Structure formats: C-alpha cells, structure tokens
Amino acid sequence: MSIKINHLTHIYNADTIFEKTALNDVNIEIQKGEFIGLIGHTGSGKSTLIQHLNGTISPTSGEILLDGENIHKDKTKLKEVRQRVGLAFQYPEHQLFEMTVYKDVAFGPTNMKLTEQEIDKRVKEALQTVGLSETVYDKSPFELSGGQKRRVAIAGVLAMNPEILILDEPTAGLDPKGRDEILYAIKQLHKQRGITIILVSHSMEDVAKLADRLIVMEKGHIAMTGTPKEVFARVRELEKIGLAAPQISYVITELKEKGYNLPEDIYTVEEAVKALYTLLKGEE
Amino acid sequence: MEMIKAENLSYEYIKVTETEKGTKEEKILALNHVNLSIEQGSFVAVLGHNGSGKSTFAKHINALVRPTEGVLWVNGYDTQNEELIWDIRQSAGMVFQNPDNQLVATVVEEDIAFGPENMGVPSEQIRKRVEDALNAVGMLEYKQHSPAKLSGGQKQRIAIAGVLAMKPKCIVFDEPTAMLDPVGRKDVMNTILQLNKEEGMTIVLITHYMDEAVKAEKVFVIDDGNMVLEGTPKEVFPQVETLKSYGLDVPQVTETAYELKKMGISISQDILTVEEMVGAICQLKSTI
C-alpha cells in the first residue's frame, strides 16, 4: 500500500489565542515496502503527522491518500484504515492489560471477529515475528522485561495484519540489549512480511542502521529527505535544527573540514574503520 | 571524605509472581556483596543493563530499601538506622526517569517549594531557596509557569531544582535523560555537570548513554548484582568486548579505535570523544 500526502496542513486550536500550526503544507510519498525513518525534535510535527496517517486526527486542509484513495472521503471506512495502518504508540507496554501474553495479542483480532483458527494463527505468527517463543504464551505480560513487554505490545498491533506499521519511538527508555532486541525484531519483520514501516526516532544510530530513507521534520515542514548517507552527510545542518548525527559522522566531518580526503557518507563504525584505515595506510 | 560507602552490601528479596496456575516464589539476589566508595564532590556513573541491580543500588542511597547484609553509609549515616532516615534523604536527593511522576504542583515555584516546606524551612528562606534552585538549573524565568506546559527537558530541570531546594550534598540521577529528545538531554546533562563543577555537588548518574558516562570521573559497572568493573572512563571503555558481554554499548569512537588497533594501526585505545579521535587521526597522519 502506498501513501501520498498532498499539501497537508494541521492547525491546533484554530481561531483561538492558542492557535498553533503543527504541520504546514507537507507533501510526502511513501512506496509500498519502504522502510522510512522519521526524525525531528520534540514539537517538530512528527507525532501530528503519524496520527494523520491512520485517521486518528483529520487535516485542517490537504489530503492523505492510501493507494490513491482519500482516507476521509468515506468516514465509515476509517475503521478499516486503522486496521491497514497499524500504529504502535510511545511506551506501548502501558497498553498491555490481559492476564496472559497470548490473550493480550489476541485482543485485536478477536475484536475483528475472526475465526478461532485465524486468531490462533495470527497470534502465533505475530509473537514469532517479534522473537517471543511459546514459553511466554501463558506468562503475565507484567512478568516480562521491558524489551519483551514492548515486543508483546508490537505483536498486538501486528496481529491485526496491517499493511503499514508505524512505530513511535520504539526504543525509548530501553537498555542497549532491549533496544537491540526490538530493532532486530523490526528488521526481521520488514524482511519477512515486506510491509511498509515508518520508524519515528530521536536516535540517529537506530535509524541509520535500519531505514532506507529518512524524512527530517522541523517546525511542521519537511526539512530534508534522502537516504541515511545523504542526510547524515549534512551534519552541520542537522545540528542547527537540534538533531545530532551518529557520533562517528562528526569525526569524519571534522577531518574533512581539516582537509583530509574521506568519503562524505559515513555513519557506521564499520564504514569509519574502513575509511580511516585507508586514510592512514593508503599513503605508506 | 566519602559521601557514599558500601561494605559487602547485599540485597535479597522474594519475588512472588501470580500466574494462572497459582503463585510462584523465588529468591532474587539483586546485589551481591558490593563494595564501593564515592568521594564527596565527585561525579560517578553507574552502568549496567536493565535488571542488573543498578536501580536497586540507587534506592539504597536514599534508604528506600535497606541492605539485607552488609552496610551502606551515606554522608556518614548508616542507612540501616531508621531514626536517621530523614537525615539520609536530606543528604542524598533523587531524580527519576520520568519527570511527570515527580512534579506535584500546578505552578513551578510551588513545586520547588514543596520539599523545603515539608522540611519546615521558614517561608522567607523558602523564597530564596526556590530562586537559587531555579537559577542553578537555568529556569528562573519559568517561575510562574505551569509545569504541564514545559518540554520534557525543562520538566526534568524543574524536578532537579525541586531536589536542589532541599540542599542535599549528593544527587542520584536514575536515567534522567532516557525519555528526552537530543536537545532536552543536552540541557539536563549540562545542568548536571554544572552542579558538580560549580556547586561541588556529589553526582551519581545511572545511564545507558555512554556519551554521558564518559563525562564522569569514575565509572562503575554492575552485572547481575555484582560490581564487575570500576575505574576512570579511560580505564573502563577501552574494554570493548567485556562491556559488550555485559550488554552495554561503547562510544562509537572508542569502538572505532579498538577495531583500527586490531587491524594493526597503533592508535591510542582510550579515545572517548570526537575531539580525541580527530586529534589522534591528525597526529597519526603527520607522523607517517
């Protein structure tokens, strides 16, 4: 399913003294199967944007097209839109409530009035995708570690079989191990199911590892878009809008500013090691 | 003088879990004979993955929990002694992960005054304490604002000011930046560093962010309740494989230096910052 956003503007509290333009003439196209990293500092409009994508809030002006169809054209279809576009909020583990992991993941599909058999299949598939084995099925979700809880919550969204999955800060507050587990699960999910993923994050290291394309937001509009390589090469601009590139990008940028000949588009440790090795050994 | 000293500190508890098949009990040793000392006025970082015991340790400093074995002294007070509990809590303040859980009033200055009021500080002194505390975190102009309208980083600085107004000698920060964006993180870290450098406050920072930990004078690593590594950042972080085995990160520049060395480049292994890395590469280039 492709997403097309045309001239989307959203104004909170319009015509009052609290009026605030959260999105200002945003235009984006996202292809089926793309892995998008959506970054921007608090208040840049990224949460407002993702809430538009599954019809949680409506545009002040402009339109959101899913496979060419305006999601607000027929309001009775919004429920279907929300099934097709799954949204995992920040701290999704706060939304866990069932007695067992299995029941919690089954909640969505049960409400969709699917057959027992289909529900069972979806729950098992979703839990497998996020890397949770049968041993946790009967456990209380509250017994699990932070990273596991969050994976259960994501499985709950997955069990609705969305075509697009939006994850709002899925690694916030986790330790490095929990973070790596979640990121691995998301990567697998994208690989296995080929669904479109939009990952909202402050962590440049995280998005650098996963996304095909980045969308950088600032003050309600799109400030940059491009591959991670293209975006992280613009370290100084990112800094100006309150974002940070991965630490290693700064090393490369500073060395380049000192006149050393290095490729511009380095943002992982592996790439940096290779480039610096060539720089140091190349002239011997 | 030592601000915090642990001698053979252990903490054991019984974990009860409710399952559909009934209740289950198991003994958990959250801290296992930990020994450490933290000097007054120093800035230390405590690292460890979730469930390693680092938050349990932090709660001991505030006497929220007491050792089941061994002793912990805070500002010379034995935390086992219940009569000293208010002296202990006044010596060591705590700032938690989520600022929303720590703010109590609807106006910033009232929130800051909450602590000193409960301590029975005379009201004319409270006013001064509130101003001083807000000044120290750079939030004086927000005195009359509602905390609800502030950003995450600003809220966290208000929470810090609330602790400061009680004039502690030490503040324990339990992942204070985990819920903040890069701008908020930077502001809070600058505030913490400033409190240490300018006010001489003893700082215990629990964090998962290695770029924050490298700023500490000393780093402690806890794994499964055991104190497994201790030293300056320059001593601890070059142990890349060991840290990874404890489920921790190392700064990207440190890892890069480690990998380059493995490939036969004689680069210093205690590189912790972008500046140090850039310096080291320039030096290597000029000597070739």
Coordinates of C-alpha atoms in Angstrom, one line a residue:
Chain A
M1 CA 0.0 0.0 0.0
S2 CA 1.4 3.4 -0.9
I3 CA 0.9 6.6 1.0
K4 CA 0.6 10.0 -0.6
I5 CA 0.3 13.2 1.4
N6 CA -0.8 16.3 -0.5
H7 CA -0.5 19.8 1.0
L8 CA -1.3 18.6 4.5
T9 CA -1.7 21.4 7.0
H10 CA -2.9 20.9 10.6
I11 CA -3.7 23.8 12.9
Y12 CA -4.4 23.1 16.6
N13 CA -7.0 25.4 18.3
A14 CA -7.6 27.3 15.1
D15 CA -9.1 30.8 15.6
T16 CA -8.2 31.0 19.3
I17 CA -5.2 32.6 21.1
F18 CA -3.7 29.1 21.4
E19 CA -3.6 28.6 17.6
K20 CA -0.6 26.6 16.6
T21 CA 0.3 25.4 13.2
A22 CA 1.7 21.9 13.7
L23 CA 2.0 20.9 10.1
N24 CA 2.5 23.4 7.3
D25 CA 1.9 22.2 3.7
V26 CA 3.6 18.8 4.0
N27 CA 4.0 16.7 0.8
I28 CA 5.3 13.1 1.1
E29 CA 5.1 10.0 -1.0
I30 CA 5.9 6.6 0.6
Q31 CA 6.1 3.5 -1.6
K32 CA 4.9 0.0 -0.6
G33 CA 7.6 -1.9 1.3
E34 CA 9.7 1.2 2.1
F35 CA 11.4 1.5 5.5
I36 CA 11.2 5.1 6.5
G37 CA 13.0 6.8 9.4
L38 CA 11.1 9.9 10.6
I39 CA 13.2 12.2 12.7
G40 CA 12.8 15.6 14.2
H41 CA 13.0 17.2 17.5
T42 CA 10.1 17.4 20.0
G43 CA 7.4 19.7 18.6
S44 CA 8.6 19.4 15.0
G45 CA 5.3 17.8 14.0
K46 CA 6.2 14.2 13.6
S47 CA 3.6 12.9 16.1
T48 CA 0.9 15.0 14.5
L49 CA 1.9 13.6 11.1
I50 CA 1.7 10.0 12.0
Q51 CA -1.6 10.4 13.7
H52 CA -3.0 11.7 10.4
L53 CA -1.8 8.6 8.6
N54 CA -4.3 6.3 10.3
G55 CA -7.0 8.9 10.6
T56 CA -6.7 9.5 14.4
I57 CA -6.9 13.2 13.6
S58 CA -8.1 14.9 10.5
P59 CA -6.3 17.5 8.4
T60 CA -7.2 21.2 8.6
S61 CA -6.5 21.2 4.8
G62 CA -4.9 18.8 2.3
E63 CA -5.4 15.1 1.9
I64 CA -3.9 11.7 2.7
L65 CA -4.2 9.1 0.0
L66 CA -3.8 5.4 0.7
D67 CA -3.5 3.6 -2.6
G68 CA -4.8 6.7 -4.3
E69 CA -7.9 6.9 -2.1
N70 CA -8.6 9.8 0.3
I71 CA -9.0 8.3 3.7
H72 CA -11.5 10.9 4.8
K73 CA -13.7 10.6 1.7
D74 CA -15.8 7.9 3.3
K75 CA -15.8 8.2 7.2
T76 CA -17.3 4.8 7.6
K77 CA -14.2 3.3 6.2
L78 CA -11.9 4.8 8.8
K79 CA -12.0 1.7 10.9
E80 CA -10.7 -0.3 8.0
V81 CA -7.9 2.4 7.6
R82 CA -6.9 1.8 11.2
Q83 CA -6.6 -1.9 10.6
R84 CA -4.5 -1.4 7.5
V85 CA -2.3 1.2 9.1
G86 CA -1.1 -0.1 12.5
L87 CA 0.2 2.5 15.0
A88 CA 2.3 1.4 18.0
F89 CA 2.4 4.4 20.3
Q90 CA 5.3 5.5 22.5
Y91 CA 5.6 3.2 25.5
P92 CA 3.1 0.7 24.0
E93 CA 3.7 -1.6 27.0
H94 CA 1.5 0.8 29.0
Q95 CA -1.4 -0.5 27.0
L96 CA -0.9 -4.2 28.0
F97 CA -3.7 -5.3 30.2
E98 CA -4.6 -9.0 29.7
M99 CA -3.7 -11.9 32.1
T100 CA -1.5 -13.6 29.6
V101 CA 0.7 -12.7 26.7
Y102 CA -1.4 -14.8 24.3
K103 CA -4.7 -13.2 25.3
D104 CA -3.2 -9.7 25.0
V105 CA -2.0 -10.2 21.5
A106 CA -5.3 -11.9 20.6
F107 CA -7.4 -8.9 21.7
G108 CA -7.2 -7.0 18.4
P109 CA -8.0 -10.0 16.1
T110 CA -10.8 -11.1 18.5
N111 CA -12.5 -7.7 18.1
M112 CA -12.2 -8.1 14.3
K113 CA -14.5 -11.1 14.7
L114 CA -12.1 -13.6 13.0
T115 CA -12.4 -17.3 13.4
E116 CA -10.7 -19.0 16.4
Q117 CA -8.4 -20.7 14.0
E118 CA -7.4 -17.5 12.2
I119 CA -6.9 -15.7 15.6
D120 CA -4.6 -18.5 16.8
K121 CA -2.6 -18.4 13.6
R122 CA -2.2 -14.6 13.7
V123 CA -1.2 -14.5 17.4
K124 CA 1.4 -17.2 16.9
E125 CA 2.8 -15.6 13.8
A126 CA 3.0 -12.2 15.4
L127 CA 4.7 -13.4 18.5
Q128 CA 7.2 -15.4 16.4
T129 CA 8.0 -12.4 14.3
V130 CA 8.9 -10.3 17.3
G131 CA 11.1 -13.2 18.6
L132 CA 9.0 -14.5 21.5
S133 CA 8.7 -18.2 21.9
E134 CA 5.9 -20.4 23.1
T135 CA 7.3 -20.4 26.6
V136 CA 5.9 -16.9 27.2
Y137 CA 2.4 -17.5 25.9
D138 CA 0.9 -18.2 29.3
K139 CA 3.0 -15.7 31.3
S140 CA 1.6 -12.5 32.6
P141 CA 2.9 -9.7 30.4
F142 CA 3.9 -7.9 33.6
E143 CA 6.4 -10.5 34.4
L144 CA 8.5 -9.8 31.3
S145 CA 11.5 -7.5 30.9
G146 CA 10.9 -4.0 29.4
G147 CA 12.1 -5.0 26.0
Q148 CA 9.9 -8.2 26.0
K149 CA 6.8 -6.2 27.1
R150 CA 7.3 -3.8 24.3
R151 CA 7.6 -6.7 21.8
V152 CA 4.3 -8.1 23.1
A153 CA 2.7 -4.8 22.5
I154 CA 4.1 -4.6 19.0
A155 CA 2.9 -8.1 18.3
G156 CA -0.6 -7.0 19.3
V157 CA -0.5 -4.4 16.5
L158 CA 1.0 -6.9 14.1
A159 CA -1.8 -9.5 14.8
M160 CA -4.2 -7.1 13.0
N161 CA -2.1 -7.7 9.9
P162 CA -1.5 -4.1 9.0
E163 CA 0.0 -3.2 5.6
I164 CA 1.8 -0.2 7.1
L165 CA 3.3 -0.3 10.6
I166 CA 4.1 3.0 12.3
L167 CA 6.3 2.8 15.4
D168 CA 6.6 5.9 17.6
E169 CA 10.0 5.8 19.5
P170 CA 10.0 2.0 19.9
T171 CA 13.4 2.0 21.7
A172 CA 12.8 4.9 24.2
G173 CA 13.8 4.1 27.7
L174 CA 15.2 0.7 26.9
D175 CA 18.7 -0.5 27.8
P176 CA 21.1 -1.4 24.9
K177 CA 20.1 -5.0 25.0
G178 CA 16.4 -4.4 24.9
R179 CA 16.9 -1.8 22.2
D180 CA 18.9 -4.3 20.0
E181 CA 16.2 -6.9 20.5
I182 CA 13.4 -4.6 19.3
L183 CA 15.5 -3.3 16.4
Y184 CA 16.3 -6.8 15.3
A185 CA 12.6 -7.8 15.5
I186 CA 11.6 -4.8 13.4
K187 CA 14.3 -5.6 10.8
Q188 CA 13.1 -9.2 10.6
L189 CA 9.5 -8.1 10.3
H190 CA 10.3 -5.8 7.4
K191 CA 12.3 -8.6 5.7
Q192 CA 9.7 -11.4 6.3
R193 CA 6.5 -9.6 5.7
G194 CA 7.7 -6.8 3.3
I195 CA 5.3 -4.3 4.9
T196 CA 5.9 -0.6 4.9
I197 CA 7.5 0.6 8.1
I198 CA 7.7 4.1 9.5
L199 CA 10.0 4.4 12.4
V200 CA 9.9 7.6 14.5
S201 CA 13.0 8.1 16.5
H202 CA 15.4 10.5 18.2
S203 CA 18.2 8.0 17.9
M204 CA 20.2 8.6 14.8
E205 CA 22.2 5.4 15.4
D206 CA 19.0 3.4 15.3
V207 CA 17.5 4.8 12.1
A208 CA 21.0 4.8 10.5
K209 CA 21.0 1.0 10.9
L210 CA 17.6 0.3 9.5
A211 CA 15.9 2.8 7.3
D212 CA 16.1 3.0 3.5
R213 CA 15.1 6.6 3.5
L214 CA 14.9 9.4 6.1
I215 CA 12.4 12.2 6.5
V216 CA 13.6 15.0 8.7
M217 CA 11.0 17.4 10.1
E218 CA 11.4 20.8 11.5
K219 CA 8.7 23.3 12.7
G220 CA 5.9 21.5 10.8
H221 CA 7.6 21.0 7.5
I222 CA 9.9 18.6 5.8
A223 CA 13.5 19.9 6.2
M224 CA 15.3 17.1 4.5
T225 CA 14.7 13.8 2.9
G226 CA 17.1 11.2 1.4
T227 CA 19.0 8.1 2.2
P228 CA 20.8 8.0 5.6
K229 CA 24.0 8.6 3.7
E230 CA 22.7 11.7 2.1
V231 CA 21.1 13.1 5.3
F232 CA 24.0 12.3 7.7
A233 CA 26.5 13.9 5.4
R234 CA 24.7 17.2 6.3
V235 CA 25.9 17.1 10.0
R236 CA 26.1 20.8 10.5
E237 CA 22.6 21.4 9.2
L238 CA 21.2 18.7 11.4
E239 CA 22.8 20.3 14.4
K240 CA 21.2 23.7 13.6
I241 CA 17.8 22.1 13.8
G242 CA 18.5 20.5 17.2
L243 CA 19.3 17.0 15.9
A244 CA 22.5 15.0 16.1
A245 CA 24.1 12.7 13.6
P246 CA 25.7 9.5 14.8
Q247 CA 28.9 10.3 16.8
I248 CA 31.2 8.9 14.1
S249 CA 29.8 11.2 11.4
Y250 CA 31.2 14.1 13.4
V251 CA 34.7 12.6 13.3
I252 CA 34.5 12.3 9.5
T253 CA 33.0 15.8 9.0
E254 CA 35.7 17.4 11.2
L255 CA 38.5 15.5 9.5
K256 CA 37.1 16.6 6.1
E257 CA 36.9 20.2 7.3
K258 CA 40.6 19.9 8.2
G259 CA 41.3 18.9 4.6
Y260 CA 41.6 15.2 4.7
N261 CA 40.2 13.2 1.8
L262 CA 37.5 11.0 3.1
P263 CA 34.1 9.8 1.7
E264 CA 31.3 12.0 2.9
D265 CA 28.7 9.4 3.6
I266 CA 30.0 7.5 6.6
Y267 CA 27.7 6.9 9.6
T268 CA 28.5 3.4 11.0
V269 CA 31.6 2.2 12.9
E270 CA 32.3 -0.5 10.2
E271 CA 32.4 2.1 7.4
A272 CA 34.5 4.5 9.5
V273 CA 37.1 1.8 10.4
K274 CA 37.5 1.0 6.7
A275 CA 37.8 4.6 5.6
L276 CA 40.2 5.6 8.3
Y277 CA 42.3 2.5 7.7
T278 CA 42.6 3.5 4.0
L279 CA 43.4 7.1 5.0
L280 CA 46.2 6.0 7.4
K281 CA 47.6 3.1 5.4
G282 CA 46.9 4.3 1.9
E283 CA 49.9 6.7 1.7
E284 CA 52.5 4.4 3.1
Chain B
M1 CA 35.7 12.4 52.7
E2 CA 33.5 9.7 51.4
M3 CA 29.9 10.6 50.5
I4 CA 28.8 7.1 49.9
K5 CA 30.4 3.9 51.1
A6 CA 29.2 0.3 50.7
E7 CA 30.7 -2.6 52.5
N8 CA 29.6 -6.1 51.5
L9 CA 26.3 -4.6 50.5
S10 CA 23.8 -7.4 49.6
Y11 CA 20.1 -7.2 48.9
E12 CA 17.9 -10.2 48.6
Y13 CA 14.2 -10.4 48.1
I14 CA 11.5 -12.9 47.4
K15 CA 9.8 -12.4 44.1
V16 CA 6.2 -13.5 44.0
T17 CA 4.6 -13.9 40.6
E18 CA 0.9 -14.5 40.0
T19 CA 0.2 -16.9 37.2
E20 CA -2.9 -18.6 36.1
K21 CA -1.5 -21.7 37.7
G22 CA -1.1 -20.1 41.1
T23 CA 1.6 -18.1 42.8
K24 CA 5.3 -18.8 42.4
E25 CA 8.1 -17.6 44.8
E26 CA 11.7 -17.3 44.1
K27 CA 14.7 -15.7 45.9
I28 CA 16.5 -13.0 44.0
L29 CA 19.9 -11.6 44.9
A30 CA 19.7 -8.2 43.4
L31 CA 23.0 -7.0 44.9
N32 CA 25.8 -9.4 45.8
H33 CA 28.5 -8.2 48.3
V34 CA 29.1 -4.9 46.6
N35 CA 32.0 -2.8 47.9
L36 CA 32.5 0.8 46.7
S37 CA 33.2 4.3 47.8
I38 CA 32.3 7.6 46.3
E39 CA 34.2 10.7 47.3
Q40 CA 32.4 13.9 48.3
G41 CA 32.2 16.3 45.3
S42 CA 32.9 13.6 42.7
F43 CA 30.9 12.7 39.7
V44 CA 30.4 8.9 39.1
A45 CA 28.4 7.0 36.5
V46 CA 26.8 3.6 37.2
L47 CA 26.3 1.3 34.2
G48 CA 24.5 -2.0 33.7
H49 CA 21.7 -3.5 31.7
N50 CA 18.1 -3.5 32.9
G51 CA 17.8 -5.8 35.9
S52 CA 21.5 -5.7 36.7
G53 CA 20.8 -4.2 40.1
K54 CA 21.9 -0.6 39.5
S55 CA 18.5 0.9 40.3
T56 CA 18.3 -1.2 43.5
F57 CA 21.7 0.2 44.4
A58 CA 20.4 3.8 43.8
K59 CA 17.4 3.1 46.0
H60 CA 19.7 2.1 48.8
I61 CA 21.4 5.5 48.7
N62 CA 18.0 7.1 49.5
A63 CA 17.1 4.4 52.1
L64 CA 14.1 3.5 50.0
V65 CA 15.4 0.0 50.6
R66 CA 17.9 -1.3 53.2
P67 CA 20.7 -3.8 52.8
T68 CA 19.8 -7.4 53.8
E69 CA 23.5 -7.9 54.5
G70 CA 26.4 -5.5 54.8
V71 CA 26.4 -1.8 55.4
L72 CA 25.8 1.4 53.4
W73 CA 26.9 4.7 54.7
V74 CA 25.5 7.9 53.2
N75 CA 27.2 11.1 54.3
G76 CA 28.4 9.1 57.3
Y77 CA 24.9 7.9 58.3
D78 CA 24.2 4.1 58.4
T79 CA 21.1 3.6 56.3
Q80 CA 20.1 0.6 58.5
N81 CA 19.3 3.1 61.2
E82 CA 15.6 4.0 60.8
E83 CA 16.0 7.1 63.0
L84 CA 18.4 8.6 60.5
I85 CA 16.1 8.3 57.6
W86 CA 15.3 12.0 57.2
D87 CA 19.0 13.0 57.6
I88 CA 19.8 10.4 54.9
R89 CA 17.1 11.6 52.5
Q90 CA 18.1 15.2 53.0
S91 CA 21.8 14.3 52.3
A92 CA 21.0 12.4 49.1
G93 CA 18.3 13.6 46.8
M94 CA 17.0 11.5 43.9
V95 CA 15.8 12.4 40.3
F96 CA 14.0 9.7 38.4
Q97 CA 13.5 8.9 34.7
N98 CA 10.0 10.3 34.2
P99 CA 9.7 14.0 35.2
D100 CA 5.9 13.7 35.0
N101 CA 5.9 11.4 38.0
Q102 CA 7.9 13.9 40.1
L103 CA 6.1 17.1 39.7
V104 CA 3.4 17.8 42.2
A105 CA 2.2 21.4 41.9
T106 CA 0.5 23.4 39.2
V107 CA 2.9 26.3 39.3
V108 CA 6.7 25.8 39.0
E109 CA 7.7 27.8 42.1
E110 CA 5.2 26.0 44.3
D111 CA 6.5 22.7 43.0
I112 CA 10.1 23.7 44.1
A113 CA 8.8 24.9 47.5
F114 CA 7.2 21.6 48.2
G115 CA 10.3 20.0 49.6
P116 CA 11.6 22.8 51.8
E117 CA 8.0 23.4 53.1
N118 CA 7.8 19.8 54.3
M119 CA 11.2 20.2 56.0
G120 CA 9.8 23.1 58.0
V121 CA 12.1 25.8 56.5
P122 CA 10.9 29.3 57.4
S123 CA 8.9 30.9 54.5
E124 CA 11.3 33.8 53.8
Q125 CA 14.1 31.3 53.4
I126 CA 12.0 29.1 51.1
R127 CA 11.6 32.0 48.7
K128 CA 15.4 32.3 48.5
R129 CA 15.9 28.6 48.1
V130 CA 13.3 28.4 45.3
E131 CA 15.1 31.3 43.4
D132 CA 18.5 29.8 43.9
A133 CA 17.4 26.4 42.8
L134 CA 15.7 27.7 39.7
N135 CA 18.7 29.8 38.9
A136 CA 21.0 26.8 39.2
V137 CA 19.1 24.9 36.5
G138 CA 18.6 28.0 34.3
M139 CA 14.8 28.0 34.7
L140 CA 14.2 31.2 36.8
E141 CA 12.1 32.8 34.1
Y142 CA 9.6 30.0 34.2
K143 CA 8.9 30.5 37.9
Q144 CA 5.2 31.3 37.4
H145 CA 4.6 28.8 34.6
S146 CA 2.6 25.6 34.7
P147 CA 4.9 22.6 34.6
A148 CA 2.5 20.8 32.3
K149 CA 3.3 23.3 29.5
L150 CA 7.0 22.7 29.6
S151 CA 9.1 20.4 27.4
G152 CA 10.4 17.1 28.8
G153 CA 13.9 18.6 29.3
Q154 CA 12.5 21.6 31.1
K155 CA 10.3 19.5 33.3
Q156 CA 13.3 17.4 34.3
R157 CA 15.2 20.5 35.2
I158 CA 12.3 21.6 37.4
A159 CA 12.5 18.2 39.1
I160 CA 16.2 18.7 39.7
A161 CA 15.5 22.2 41.1
G162 CA 12.9 20.6 43.5
V163 CA 15.7 18.4 44.8
L164 CA 18.2 21.2 45.0
A165 CA 15.9 23.3 47.1
M166 CA 16.3 20.7 49.9
K167 CA 20.1 21.4 49.8
P168 CA 21.3 17.9 49.5
K169 CA 25.0 17.1 49.3
C170 CA 24.5 14.4 46.8
I171 CA 22.0 13.8 44.0
V172 CA 21.3 10.4 42.5
F173 CA 20.0 10.5 38.9
D174 CA 18.3 7.3 37.7
E175 CA 18.3 7.5 33.9
P176 CA 17.3 11.2 33.9
T177 CA 17.5 11.6 30.1
A178 CA 16.0 8.3 29.0
M179 CA 12.7 10.0 28.0
L180 CA 14.1 13.2 26.5
D181 CA 15.0 14.3 22.9
P182 CA 18.5 15.3 22.0
V183 CA 18.0 19.0 23.0
G184 CA 16.5 18.0 26.3
R185 CA 19.3 15.5 27.0
K186 CA 21.9 18.1 26.4
D187 CA 20.3 20.7 28.6
V188 CA 19.9 18.2 31.5
M189 CA 23.5 16.9 31.1
N190 CA 24.8 20.5 31.2
T191 CA 22.8 21.2 34.3
I192 CA 24.2 18.1 36.0
L193 CA 27.8 18.9 35.0
Q194 CA 27.4 22.5 36.3
L195 CA 26.0 21.3 39.6
N196 CA 29.1 19.2 40.0
K197 CA 31.7 21.7 38.9
E198 CA 30.2 24.9 40.4
E199 CA 28.3 23.8 43.4
G200 CA 30.5 20.9 44.3
M201 CA 27.6 18.5 44.4
T202 CA 28.3 14.8 44.5
I203 CA 26.7 13.2 41.5
V204 CA 25.7 9.6 41.0
L205 CA 24.4 9.2 37.4
I206 CA 22.8 6.0 36.3
T207 CA 22.6 5.9 32.5
H208 CA 22.6 3.8 29.3
Y209 CA 24.1 6.6 27.3
M210 CA 27.8 6.2 27.0
D211 CA 28.4 9.7 25.8
E212 CA 27.1 10.8 29.2
A213 CA 29.1 8.2 31.2
V214 CA 32.4 9.3 29.6
K215 CA 32.0 12.7 31.3
A216 CA 32.1 11.1 34.8
E217 CA 35.3 10.9 36.8
K218 CA 34.7 7.3 37.6
V219 CA 32.5 4.5 36.2
F220 CA 31.1 1.5 38.0
V221 CA 29.7 -1.4 36.0
I222 CA 27.1 -3.7 37.7
D223 CA 26.1 -7.0 36.2
D224 CA 23.7 -9.4 37.8
G225 CA 24.1 -7.8 41.2
N226 CA 27.9 -7.9 41.1
M227 CA 30.3 -4.9 40.8
V228 CA 32.3 -6.2 37.8
L229 CA 34.3 -3.1 36.6
E230 CA 35.4 0.1 38.2
G231 CA 37.7 2.8 37.1
T232 CA 38.0 6.1 35.1
P233 CA 36.2 6.2 31.8
K234 CA 39.6 5.9 30.1
E235 CA 40.3 2.7 32.0
V236 CA 36.8 1.1 31.5
F237 CA 35.7 1.9 28.0
P238 CA 38.7 0.5 26.1
Q239 CA 37.5 -2.9 27.3
V240 CA 35.1 -3.1 24.4
E241 CA 34.5 -6.9 24.3
T242 CA 33.9 -7.1 28.1
L243 CA 31.5 -4.2 28.1
K244 CA 29.5 -5.7 25.2
S245 CA 29.4 -9.0 27.1
Y246 CA 27.6 -7.2 29.9
G247 CA 25.0 -5.9 27.3
L248 CA 26.4 -2.4 27.3
D249 CA 27.4 0.0 24.5
V250 CA 30.8 1.6 24.0
P251 CA 31.1 5.1 22.3
Q252 CA 31.4 4.7 18.5
V253 CA 34.8 6.5 18.6
T254 CA 36.2 4.0 21.2
E255 CA 34.9 1.1 19.2
T256 CA 36.5 2.5 16.0
A257 CA 39.9 2.9 17.8
Y258 CA 39.6 -0.7 19.0
E259 CA 38.9 -2.0 15.6
L260 CA 41.7 0.0 14.0
K261 CA 44.1 -1.4 16.5
K262 CA 43.0 -4.9 15.7
M263 CA 43.9 -4.1 12.1
G264 CA 47.4 -3.2 13.1
I265 CA 47.2 0.6 13.5
S266 CA 48.9 1.9 16.6
I267 CA 46.2 4.2 17.8
S268 CA 45.6 5.0 21.4
Q269 CA 42.8 2.9 22.9
D270 CA 41.4 5.3 25.4
I271 CA 39.7 7.6 22.9
L272 CA 36.3 8.7 24.3
T273 CA 35.3 11.8 22.4
V274 CA 35.1 13.1 18.8
E275 CA 37.8 15.7 19.6
E276 CA 40.2 13.0 20.8
M277 CA 39.5 10.8 17.8
V278 CA 40.1 13.7 15.4
G279 CA 43.3 14.6 17.3
A280 CA 44.6 11.1 17.2
I281 CA 44.0 10.7 13.4
C282 CA 45.7 14.0 12.7
Q283 CA 48.7 13.0 14.8
L284 CA 49.0 9.6 13.1
K285 CA 48.8 11.3 9.7
S286 CA 51.5 13.8 10.5
T287 CA 53.9 11.1 11.8
I288 CA 53.5 8.9 8.7

